[in-house]
Tab-separated table of C-alpha atoms and ligand atoms in Angstrom:
chain	number	residue	atom	x	y	z
A	669	MET	CA	0.019	0.120	0.128
A	670	THR	CA	1.630	3.348	-1.115
A	671	LYS	CA	1.306	5.987	1.814
A	672	LEU	CA	1.594	9.403	0.659
A	673	TRP	CA	3.808	10.118	3.540
A	674	ALA	CA	6.116	7.136	3.283
A	675	GLY	CA	9.112	8.898	1.995
A	676	ARG	CA	11.208	9.360	5.131
A	677	PHE	CA	10.221	6.453	7.012
A	678	CYS	CA	12.376	3.284	7.165
A	679	THR	CA	9.764	0.765	8.563
A	680	SER	CA	6.286	0.061	7.957
A	681	THR	CA	3.612	1.006	10.533
A	682	ASN	CA	2.997	-1.027	13.627
A	683	GLU	CA	-0.093	-3.075	12.762
A	684	LYS	CA	-1.884	-1.805	15.923
A	685	VAL	CA	-1.108	1.985	15.243
A	686	GLU	CA	-2.411	1.501	11.782
A	687	ARG	CA	-5.767	0.471	12.939
A	688	PHE	CA	-5.606	3.165	15.719
A	689	GLN	CA	-5.129	5.996	13.395
A	690	ALA	CA	-7.394	4.875	10.524
A	691	SER	CA	-10.336	6.820	9.739
A	692	ILE	CA	-11.398	5.229	6.602
A	693	PHE	CA	-14.165	3.179	8.019
A	694	PHE	CA	-15.903	6.037	9.206
A	695	ASP	CA	-14.711	8.589	6.630
A	696	ARG	CA	-15.367	6.734	3.371
A	697	ARG	CA	-18.796	8.196	3.214
A	698	LEU	CA	-17.049	11.430	2.115
A	699	TYR	CA	-15.992	9.762	-1.126
A	700	GLU	CA	-18.219	12.013	-3.475
A	701	GLU	CA	-16.938	15.217	-1.770
A	702	ASP	CA	-13.319	14.094	-1.970
A	703	ILE	CA	-13.611	13.071	-5.629
A	704	LEU	CA	-15.333	16.285	-6.600
A	705	GLY	CA	-12.735	18.330	-4.780
A	706	SER	CA	-10.079	16.388	-6.364
A	707	ALA	CA	-11.500	16.941	-9.959
A	708	ILE	CA	-11.736	20.670	-9.431
A	709	HIS	CA	-8.171	20.995	-7.897
A	710	ALA	CA	-6.990	19.048	-10.961
A	711	LYS	CA	-8.637	21.452	-13.260
A	712	MET	CA	-7.143	24.377	-11.430
A	713	LEU	CA	-3.738	22.804	-11.674
A	714	HIS	CA	-4.283	22.417	-15.542
A	715	LEU	CA	-5.366	26.038	-15.774
A	716	ILE	CA	-2.120	27.240	-13.828
A	717	GLY	CA	0.040	25.049	-16.014
A	718	ILE	CA	0.823	22.275	-13.835
A	719	LEU	CA	-1.164	19.561	-15.454
A	720	ASP	CA	-0.844	19.644	-19.209
A	721	LYS	CA	-3.744	18.611	-21.506
A	722	GLU	CA	-3.029	14.802	-21.584
A	723	GLU	CA	-2.521	14.760	-17.898
A	724	ILE	CA	-5.794	16.567	-16.988
A	725	LYS	CA	-7.797	14.211	-19.376
A	726	SER	CA	-6.169	11.257	-17.709
A	727	VAL	CA	-6.673	12.364	-14.189
A	728	LEU	CA	-10.336	13.333	-14.774
A	729	GLY	CA	-11.054	10.304	-16.444
A	730	GLY	CA	-9.459	8.274	-13.832
A	731	LEU	CA	-11.426	10.131	-11.122
A	732	LYS	CA	-14.487	9.296	-12.861
A	733	GLU	CA	-13.649	5.578	-12.799
A	734	VAL	CA	-12.976	5.730	-8.965
A	735	LEU	CA	-16.359	7.285	-8.455
A	736	HIS	CA	-18.027	4.547	-10.815
A	737	LYS	CA	-16.167	1.984	-8.274
A	738	PHE	CA	-17.479	3.669	-5.262
A	739	HIS	CA	-21.198	3.657	-6.697
A	740	THR	CA	-21.039	0.117	-7.724
A	741	ALA	CA	-19.537	-1.132	-4.550
A	742	GLU	CA	-16.134	-2.453	-5.929
A	743	VAL	CA	-14.138	-0.587	-3.503
A	744	SER	CA	-13.198	-3.110	-0.607
A	745	VAL	CA	-11.554	-0.744	2.230
A	746	LYS	CA	-8.390	-1.805	4.507
A	747	TYR	CA	-6.879	-0.162	7.577
A	748	ALA	CA	-3.975	0.382	5.591
A	749	ASP	CA	-5.993	2.960	3.156
A	750	GLU	CA	-5.948	5.090	6.279
A	751	ASP	CA	-8.415	7.546	5.246
A	752	ILE	CA	-10.667	8.602	2.321
A	753	HIS	CA	-8.068	11.021	0.928
A	754	MET	CA	-5.500	8.334	0.776
A	755	LEU	CA	-7.902	5.736	-0.535
A	756	VAL	CA	-9.054	7.840	-3.495
A	757	GLU	CA	-5.317	8.685	-4.495
A	758	ASN	CA	-4.473	4.900	-4.495
A	759	LEU	CA	-7.623	3.849	-6.462
A	760	LEU	CA	-6.517	6.665	-8.868
A	761	ARG	CA	-3.215	5.413	-9.009
A	762	GLU	CA	-4.565	1.882	-9.948
A	763	GLU	CA	-6.258	3.765	-12.835
A	764	ILE	CA	-3.428	6.033	-14.121
A	765	GLY	CA	-0.420	5.167	-12.553
A	766	PRO	CA	2.128	7.471	-10.958
A	767	LEU	CA	0.424	10.423	-12.344
A	768	ALA	CA	-2.101	10.140	-9.605
A	769	GLY	CA	0.669	11.654	-7.319
A	770	LYS	CA	0.730	14.793	-9.147
A	771	LEU	CA	-2.616	15.611	-8.102
A	772	HIS	CA	-1.391	16.287	-4.803
A	773	THR	CA	0.460	19.220	-5.856
A	774	GLY	CA	-0.418	22.317	-3.513
A	775	ARG	CA	-2.508	20.193	-1.274
A	776	SER	CA	-2.560	18.609	1.810
A	777	ARG	CA	-4.884	16.366	3.586
A	778	ASN	CA	-5.546	19.075	6.082
A	779	ASP	CA	-7.090	21.364	3.520
A	780	GLN	CA	-8.642	18.238	1.891
A	781	VAL	CA	-10.522	17.045	4.929
A	782	ALA	CA	-11.738	20.712	5.566
A	783	LEU	CA	-13.042	20.953	2.170
A	784	ASP	CA	-14.717	17.505	2.191
A	785	MET	CA	-16.373	18.277	5.568
A	786	HIS	CA	-17.426	21.805	4.487
A	787	LEU	CA	-19.199	20.246	1.422
A	788	TYR	CA	-20.726	17.560	3.237
A	789	PHE	CA	-22.358	19.588	6.110
A	790	ARG	CA	-23.512	22.204	3.645
A	791	LYS	CA	-25.346	19.591	2.053
A	792	SER	CA	-26.536	18.295	5.395
A	793	SER	CA	-27.749	21.647	6.431
A	794	LEU	CA	-30.010	21.837	3.131
A	795	THR	CA	-31.439	18.401	3.898
A	796	ALA	CA	-32.163	19.559	7.498
A	797	ILE	CA	-33.942	22.480	6.340
A	798	TYR	CA	-35.955	20.517	3.716
A	799	LEU	CA	-37.069	17.881	6.399
A	800	ILE	CA	-37.983	20.697	8.922
A	801	LEU	CA	-39.921	22.566	6.404
A	802	THR	CA	-41.762	19.251	5.479
A	803	LEU	CA	-42.476	18.737	9.130
A	804	VAL	CA	-43.825	22.308	9.605
A	805	GLU	CA	-46.035	21.755	6.524
A	806	THR	CA	-47.583	18.838	8.136
A	807	LEU	CA	-48.190	20.591	11.315
A	808	ALA	CA	-49.855	23.349	9.499
A	809	GLU	CA	-51.986	20.907	7.691
A	810	LEU	CA	-53.272	19.066	10.828
A	811	SER	CA	-53.910	22.493	12.200
A	812	LYS	CA	-56.074	23.132	9.378
A	813	THR	CA	-57.855	19.979	9.490
A	814	ASN	CA	-58.608	20.045	13.115
A	815	ILE	CA	-59.289	23.830	13.299
A	816	ASP	CA	-62.278	23.385	15.641
A	817	VAL	CA	-60.710	20.933	18.038
A	818	THR	CA	-59.918	22.318	21.488
A	819	LEU	CA	-58.019	20.846	24.493
A	820	PRO	CA	-56.790	22.248	27.835
A	821	GLY	CA	-53.475	24.185	27.547
A	822	TYR	CA	-51.137	23.411	30.424
A	823	THR	CA	-48.814	25.164	32.768
A	824	HIS	CA	-47.136	22.976	35.430
A	825	LEU	CA	-48.896	20.143	33.657
A	826	GLN	CA	-51.972	21.445	35.336
A	827	ARG	CA	-55.100	22.306	33.155
A	828	ALA	CA	-54.697	26.080	32.585
A	829	GLN	CA	-56.882	27.653	29.752
A	830	PRO	CA	-58.579	26.181	26.799
A	831	VAL	CA	-56.772	26.437	23.498
A	832	LEU	CA	-57.254	25.208	19.898
A	833	LEU	CA	-55.079	22.303	19.026
A	834	SER	CA	-53.946	24.393	16.069
A	835	HIS	CA	-52.478	26.719	18.542
A	836	HIS	CA	-50.554	24.047	20.253
A	837	LEU	CA	-49.361	22.369	17.126
A	838	LEU	CA	-48.080	25.411	15.675
A	839	ALA	CA	-46.281	26.421	18.721
A	840	TYR	CA	-44.085	23.753	17.642
A	841	GLY	CA	-44.158	24.926	14.326
A	842	TRP	CA	-42.667	28.165	15.464
A	843	MET	CA	-39.703	26.216	17.085
A	844	PHE	CA	-39.044	24.272	14.026
A	845	LEU	CA	-39.074	27.611	11.899
A	846	ARG	CA	-36.426	28.895	14.064
A	847	ASP	CA	-34.525	25.627	13.629
A	848	ALA	CA	-34.728	26.091	9.803
A	849	LYS	CA	-33.304	29.284	10.211
A	850	ARG	CA	-30.391	28.008	12.527
A	851	PHE	CA	-29.578	25.600	9.706
A	852	PHE	CA	-29.656	28.093	7.053
A	853	ASP	CA	-27.160	30.014	9.164
A	854	THR	CA	-25.268	26.775	9.548
A	855	TYR	CA	-25.223	26.278	5.568
A	856	HIS	CA	-23.569	29.842	5.454
A	857	ALA	CA	-20.797	28.836	8.058
A	858	CYS	CA	-20.076	25.735	5.782
A	859	ASN	CA	-20.133	27.838	2.477
A	860	ILE	CA	-16.583	29.043	2.708
A	861	SER	CA	-13.763	27.269	0.706
A	862	PRO	CA	-10.667	25.968	2.560
A	863	LEU	CA	-8.872	24.624	-0.525
A	864	GLY	CA	-5.502	26.147	-1.310
A	865	SER	CA	-4.549	26.491	2.276
A	866	GLY	CA	-2.390	23.428	2.002
A	867	ALA	CA	-1.187	21.932	5.380
A	868	ILE	CA	-1.060	25.277	6.996
A	869	ALA	CA	0.426	28.130	5.194
A	870	GLY	CA	-0.600	27.812	1.387
A	871	SER	CA	1.632	26.923	-1.203
A	872	THR	CA	4.558	28.158	-3.199
A	873	PHE	CA	2.418	27.247	-6.454
A	874	PRO	CA	0.231	29.990	-7.774
A	875	LEU	CA	-3.127	28.144	-6.900
A	876	ASP	CA	-6.229	29.832	-8.138
A	877	ARG	CA	-8.355	29.903	-5.227
A	878	GLU	CA	-10.927	31.937	-6.721
A	879	TYR	CA	-11.491	29.511	-9.658
A	880	VAL	CA	-11.993	26.538	-6.983
A	881	ARG	CA	-14.375	28.624	-4.932
A	882	GLN	CA	-16.591	29.260	-8.026
A	883	GLN	CA	-16.473	25.770	-9.265
A	884	LEU	CA	-17.457	24.370	-5.852
A	885	LYS	CA	-20.071	27.039	-5.539
A	886	PHE	CA	-18.663	28.527	-2.381
A	887	SER	CA	-19.589	32.019	-1.481
A	888	SER	CA	-16.185	32.870	-0.286
A	889	PHE	CA	-12.816	31.514	0.565
A	890	TYR	CA	-10.830	31.582	3.861
A	891	PRO	CA	-8.672	34.687	4.018
A	892	ASN	CA	-6.456	32.998	6.546
A	893	SER	CA	-4.783	29.488	5.761
A	894	MET	CA	-4.287	28.441	9.392
A	895	ASP	CA	-7.865	29.242	10.443
A	896	ALA	CA	-9.088	27.349	7.224
A	897	VAL	CA	-7.269	24.212	8.303
A	898	SER	CA	-7.963	24.364	12.089
A	899	ASN	CA	-11.625	25.736	11.958
A	900	ARG	CA	-14.396	23.359	13.036
A	901	ASP	CA	-16.813	26.060	14.088
A	902	TYR	CA	-19.114	25.091	11.210
A	903	LEU	CA	-19.345	21.660	12.534
A	904	LEU	CA	-20.136	23.071	16.119
A	905	ASP	CA	-22.881	25.185	14.450
A	906	TYR	CA	-24.282	22.120	12.871
A	907	LEU	CA	-24.210	20.220	15.955
A	908	ASN	CA	-25.802	23.004	17.856
A	909	SER	CA	-28.530	23.412	15.357
A	910	ALA	CA	-29.079	19.767	15.469
A	911	SER	CA	-29.093	19.794	19.295
A	912	THR	CA	-31.683	22.436	19.403
A	913	CYS	CA	-33.891	20.728	16.777
A	914	MET	CA	-33.626	17.477	18.674
A	915	MET	CA	-34.585	19.082	21.818
A	916	HIS	CA	-37.781	20.435	20.033
A	917	LEU	CA	-38.536	17.136	18.823
A	918	SER	CA	-37.938	15.449	22.060
A	919	ARG	CA	-40.510	17.944	23.848
A	920	LEU	CA	-43.074	17.058	21.134
A	921	SER	CA	-42.229	13.424	21.830
A	922	GLU	CA	-42.783	13.722	25.412
A	923	GLU	CA	-46.217	15.320	24.699
A	924	ILE	CA	-47.141	12.520	22.173
A	925	VAL	CA	-46.219	9.708	24.787
A	926	LEU	CA	-48.403	11.447	27.582
A	927	TRP	CA	-51.232	12.103	25.129
A	928	ALA	CA	-51.138	8.269	23.823
A	929	SER	CA	-51.480	7.169	27.439
A	930	ALA	CA	-54.751	5.970	28.870
A	931	GLU	CA	-54.432	8.822	31.326
A	932	PHE	CA	-54.742	11.656	28.692
A	933	ARG	CA	-56.083	9.610	25.603
A	934	PHE	CA	-55.601	12.530	23.298
A	935	ILE	CA	-54.009	10.761	20.369
A	936	GLU	CA	-54.217	7.497	18.933
A	937	LEU	CA	-50.899	6.432	17.294
A	938	SER	CA	-50.886	4.258	13.991
A	939	ASP	CA	-50.178	0.610	14.477
A	940	ASN	CA	-47.372	0.833	11.984
A	941	PHE	CA	-45.519	3.422	14.197
A	942	CYS	CA	-45.811	1.245	17.568
A	943	THR	CA	-44.939	-2.053	18.958
A	944	GLY	CA	-46.554	-4.239	21.581
A	945	SER	CA	-45.678	-5.831	24.585
A	946	SER	CA	-44.522	-9.417	24.718
A	947	MET	CA	-46.375	-10.088	28.161
A	948	MET	CA	-49.079	-7.325	28.308
A	949	PRO	CA	-51.370	-7.962	25.269
A	950	GLN	CA	-53.422	-4.763	25.650
A	951	LYS	CA	-50.289	-2.541	25.297
A	952	LYS	CA	-49.468	-0.409	22.301
A	953	ASN	CA	-46.027	1.274	23.049
A	954	PRO	CA	-45.052	4.694	21.396
A	955	ASP	CA	-41.629	3.368	20.674
A	956	VAL	CA	-40.820	6.231	17.979
A	957	PRO	CA	-41.389	9.308	20.199
A	958	GLU	CA	-39.688	7.655	22.966
A	959	LEU	CA	-36.641	6.934	20.795
A	960	ILE	CA	-36.533	10.343	19.566
A	961	ARG	CA	-36.711	11.657	23.119
A	962	GLY	CA	-33.640	9.113	24.009
A	963	LYS	CA	-31.756	9.658	20.878
A	964	SER	CA	-31.701	13.653	21.558
A	965	GLY	CA	-28.963	12.727	24.242
A	966	ARG	CA	-26.453	11.309	21.846
A	967	VAL	CA	-26.638	14.423	19.598
A	968	TYR	CA	-26.028	16.810	22.545
A	969	GLY	CA	-23.146	14.359	23.265
A	970	SER	CA	-21.559	14.842	19.872
A	971	LEU	CA	-21.921	18.657	20.377
A	972	PHE	CA	-20.259	18.370	23.781
A	973	GLY	CA	-17.630	15.990	22.587
A	974	LEU	CA	-16.639	18.393	19.857
A	975	TYR	CA	-16.280	21.189	22.247
A	976	THR	CA	-14.089	19.183	24.713
A	977	LEU	CA	-12.246	17.826	21.663
A	978	LEU	CA	-11.139	21.368	20.472
A	979	LYS	CA	-10.799	23.247	23.585
A	980	GLY	CA	-7.153	22.639	24.358
A	981	LEU	CA	-5.831	22.371	20.638
A	982	PRO	CA	-3.115	24.735	19.678
A	983	LEU	CA	-3.212	25.876	15.965
A	984	THR	CA	-3.424	24.337	13.468
A	985	TYR	CA	-4.314	20.749	12.483
A	986	ASN	CA	-4.065	18.104	15.076
A	987	LYS	CA	-4.845	14.458	14.603
A	988	ASP	CA	-7.445	14.889	17.422
A	989	MET	CA	-9.589	16.482	14.913
A	990	GLN	CA	-10.081	13.075	13.259
A	991	GLU	CA	-12.405	12.560	16.101
A	992	ASP	CA	-14.976	15.158	14.973
A	993	LYS	CA	-16.282	12.870	12.375
A	994	GLU	CA	-18.121	9.730	14.030
A	995	GLY	CA	-20.347	12.191	16.451
A	996	ALA	CA	-21.115	14.403	13.544
A	997	PHE	CA	-22.168	11.785	11.190
A	998	ASP	CA	-23.947	9.985	13.980
A	999	ALA	CA	-25.906	13.387	14.976
A	1000	GLU	CA	-26.811	13.872	11.180
A	1001	TYR	CA	-28.207	10.173	10.954
A	1002	THR	CA	-30.096	10.664	14.143
A	1003	LEU	CA	-31.488	14.068	13.139
A	1004	THR	CA	-32.573	13.063	9.808
A	1005	ASN	CA	-34.282	9.942	10.743
A	1006	SER	CA	-35.987	11.578	13.926
A	1007	LEU	CA	-37.367	14.453	11.658
A	1008	SER	CA	-38.984	12.184	8.965
A	1009	LEU	CA	-40.224	9.599	11.485
A	1010	MET	CA	-41.972	12.330	13.449
A	1011	GLU	CA	-43.467	13.846	10.226
A	1012	GLY	CA	-44.775	10.380	9.264
A	1013	LEU	CA	-46.214	9.565	12.905
A	1014	LEU	CA	-48.142	12.583	12.989
A	1015	LYS	CA	-49.595	12.458	9.375
A	1016	GLU	CA	-50.902	9.072	10.493
A	1017	ALA	CA	-52.031	9.790	14.000
A	1018	LYS	CA	-55.592	10.445	14.978
A	1019	PHE	CA	-56.299	13.085	17.509
A	1020	LEU	CA	-59.013	12.122	19.699
A	1021	GLU	CA	-61.451	15.286	19.530
A	1022	VAL	CA	-64.111	13.925	22.242
A	1023	SER	CA	-61.875	13.191	25.166
A	1024	MET	CA	-59.844	16.423	24.394
A	1025	LYS	CA	-63.248	18.362	24.453
A	1026	TYR	CA	-64.167	16.591	27.512
A	1027	ALA	CA	-60.924	17.388	29.271
A	1028	THR	CA	-61.451	21.138	28.179
A	1029	GLU	CA	-64.748	21.159	29.617
A	1030	ASN	CA	-64.063	19.861	32.950
A	1031	ASP	CA	-61.929	20.772	35.919
A	1032	PHE	CA	-62.412	24.384	35.414
A	1033	SER	CA	-60.121	25.136	32.619
A	1034	ASN	CA	-62.186	28.177	31.639
A	1035	ALA	CA	-62.037	29.641	35.156
A	1036	THR	CA	-59.759	32.595	33.803
A	1037	ASP	CA	-62.266	33.399	31.291
A	1038	LEU	CA	-65.247	33.271	33.401
A	1039	ALA	CA	-63.137	35.787	35.847
A	1040	ASP	CA	-62.577	38.140	33.229
A	1041	TYR	CA	-66.195	37.893	32.009
A	1042	LEU	CA	-67.527	38.781	35.498
A	1043	VAL	CA	-64.842	41.563	35.850
A	1044	GLN	CA	-66.056	43.106	32.637
B	1876	LIG	N1	-8.284	11.530	8.361
B	1876	LIG	C1	-7.625	12.930	8.770
B	1876	LIG	C2	-8.832	13.489	9.282
B	1876	LIG	O1	-9.969	12.968	9.575
B	1876	LIG	C3	-7.485	13.643	7.452
B	1876	LIG	C4	-6.386	14.672	7.744
B	1876	LIG	C5	-5.010	13.969	8.088
B	1876	LIG	N2	-3.840	14.967	8.008
B	1876	LIG	C6	-2.767	14.646	8.551
B	1876	LIG	N3	-1.855	15.577	8.505
B	1876	LIG	N4	-2.582	13.472	8.996
B	1876	LIG	O2	-8.711	14.532	10.012
């Protein structure tokens, strides 16, 4: 296995070290971003005269082949591949020979990993916005179709004042709209190109950062290369947005769990979103909202994990930073699934209008309104 950095080493890597330091099993999902970034970097190298006509044709053709291999699952991964950047270059070498090494001109894995993560989480932010807005749309539709339904509004979990179900549901709608805005800000934080920063201090080659920025549709590039390779704020932003959104989903989940209980009986969840008990045949368990509530914890965990990871790091890239990925990918997976499952669950649920009305009309939940009336 050719290692990009093997030149000054006399012995091969200890096997345990090789495993310990490899990120390939969790960063291989960045293959599309890595290949796209490589193709644009190659085109830029051609523009500034480093790759000639034949070479650029060969590099781009080779990268296309590598992408095809990933898409058709022909790539088998070993610890020795180390990370996605080395794997893509090694696969390219299999396609086009030593010319693959020339692609690394003016580039380091430090700005490469930064680029891949910016691209990946820029896209993930848009996905989150899309899923959030879909959920808000469902909440709005449910509000419309249940416009006459009333229920007690609660404070301290005590019946307080009668409210419309739409009022209650749209309170969540507004929370989720703020989440969408937070992800929009996250999108902007991810929309900056780090390419051209090299390992830390740029390159002696006259790299055209503006060309790369335009091709990758970034709104700007980092003015400071040291900041570019060591910045993980955009990931903190993503995790913070995801945590707040999970917190909102978790609060809604908690209400659904309560409402689905015999004590409230405000909602009937669809069978295909619940499971039963192996011992108590009468039960229908609200697993989905319970799990969304439970999984919010791991997303906060990823956010705090990343803060802790970063707090003692000197500039610029440190290998510690490789640890940013699993938590962030896990948070993205958890958030995406939670949002779409919540939307599906709400769409199929039935609001139990009669028991909501009964609860509204009993226990003096309109006492304040009566008092106001008497005063007037
Ligand atoms: N796999 C590394 C990461 O995820 C890529 C950057 C490695 N850079 C280096 N100088 N070893 O952070």
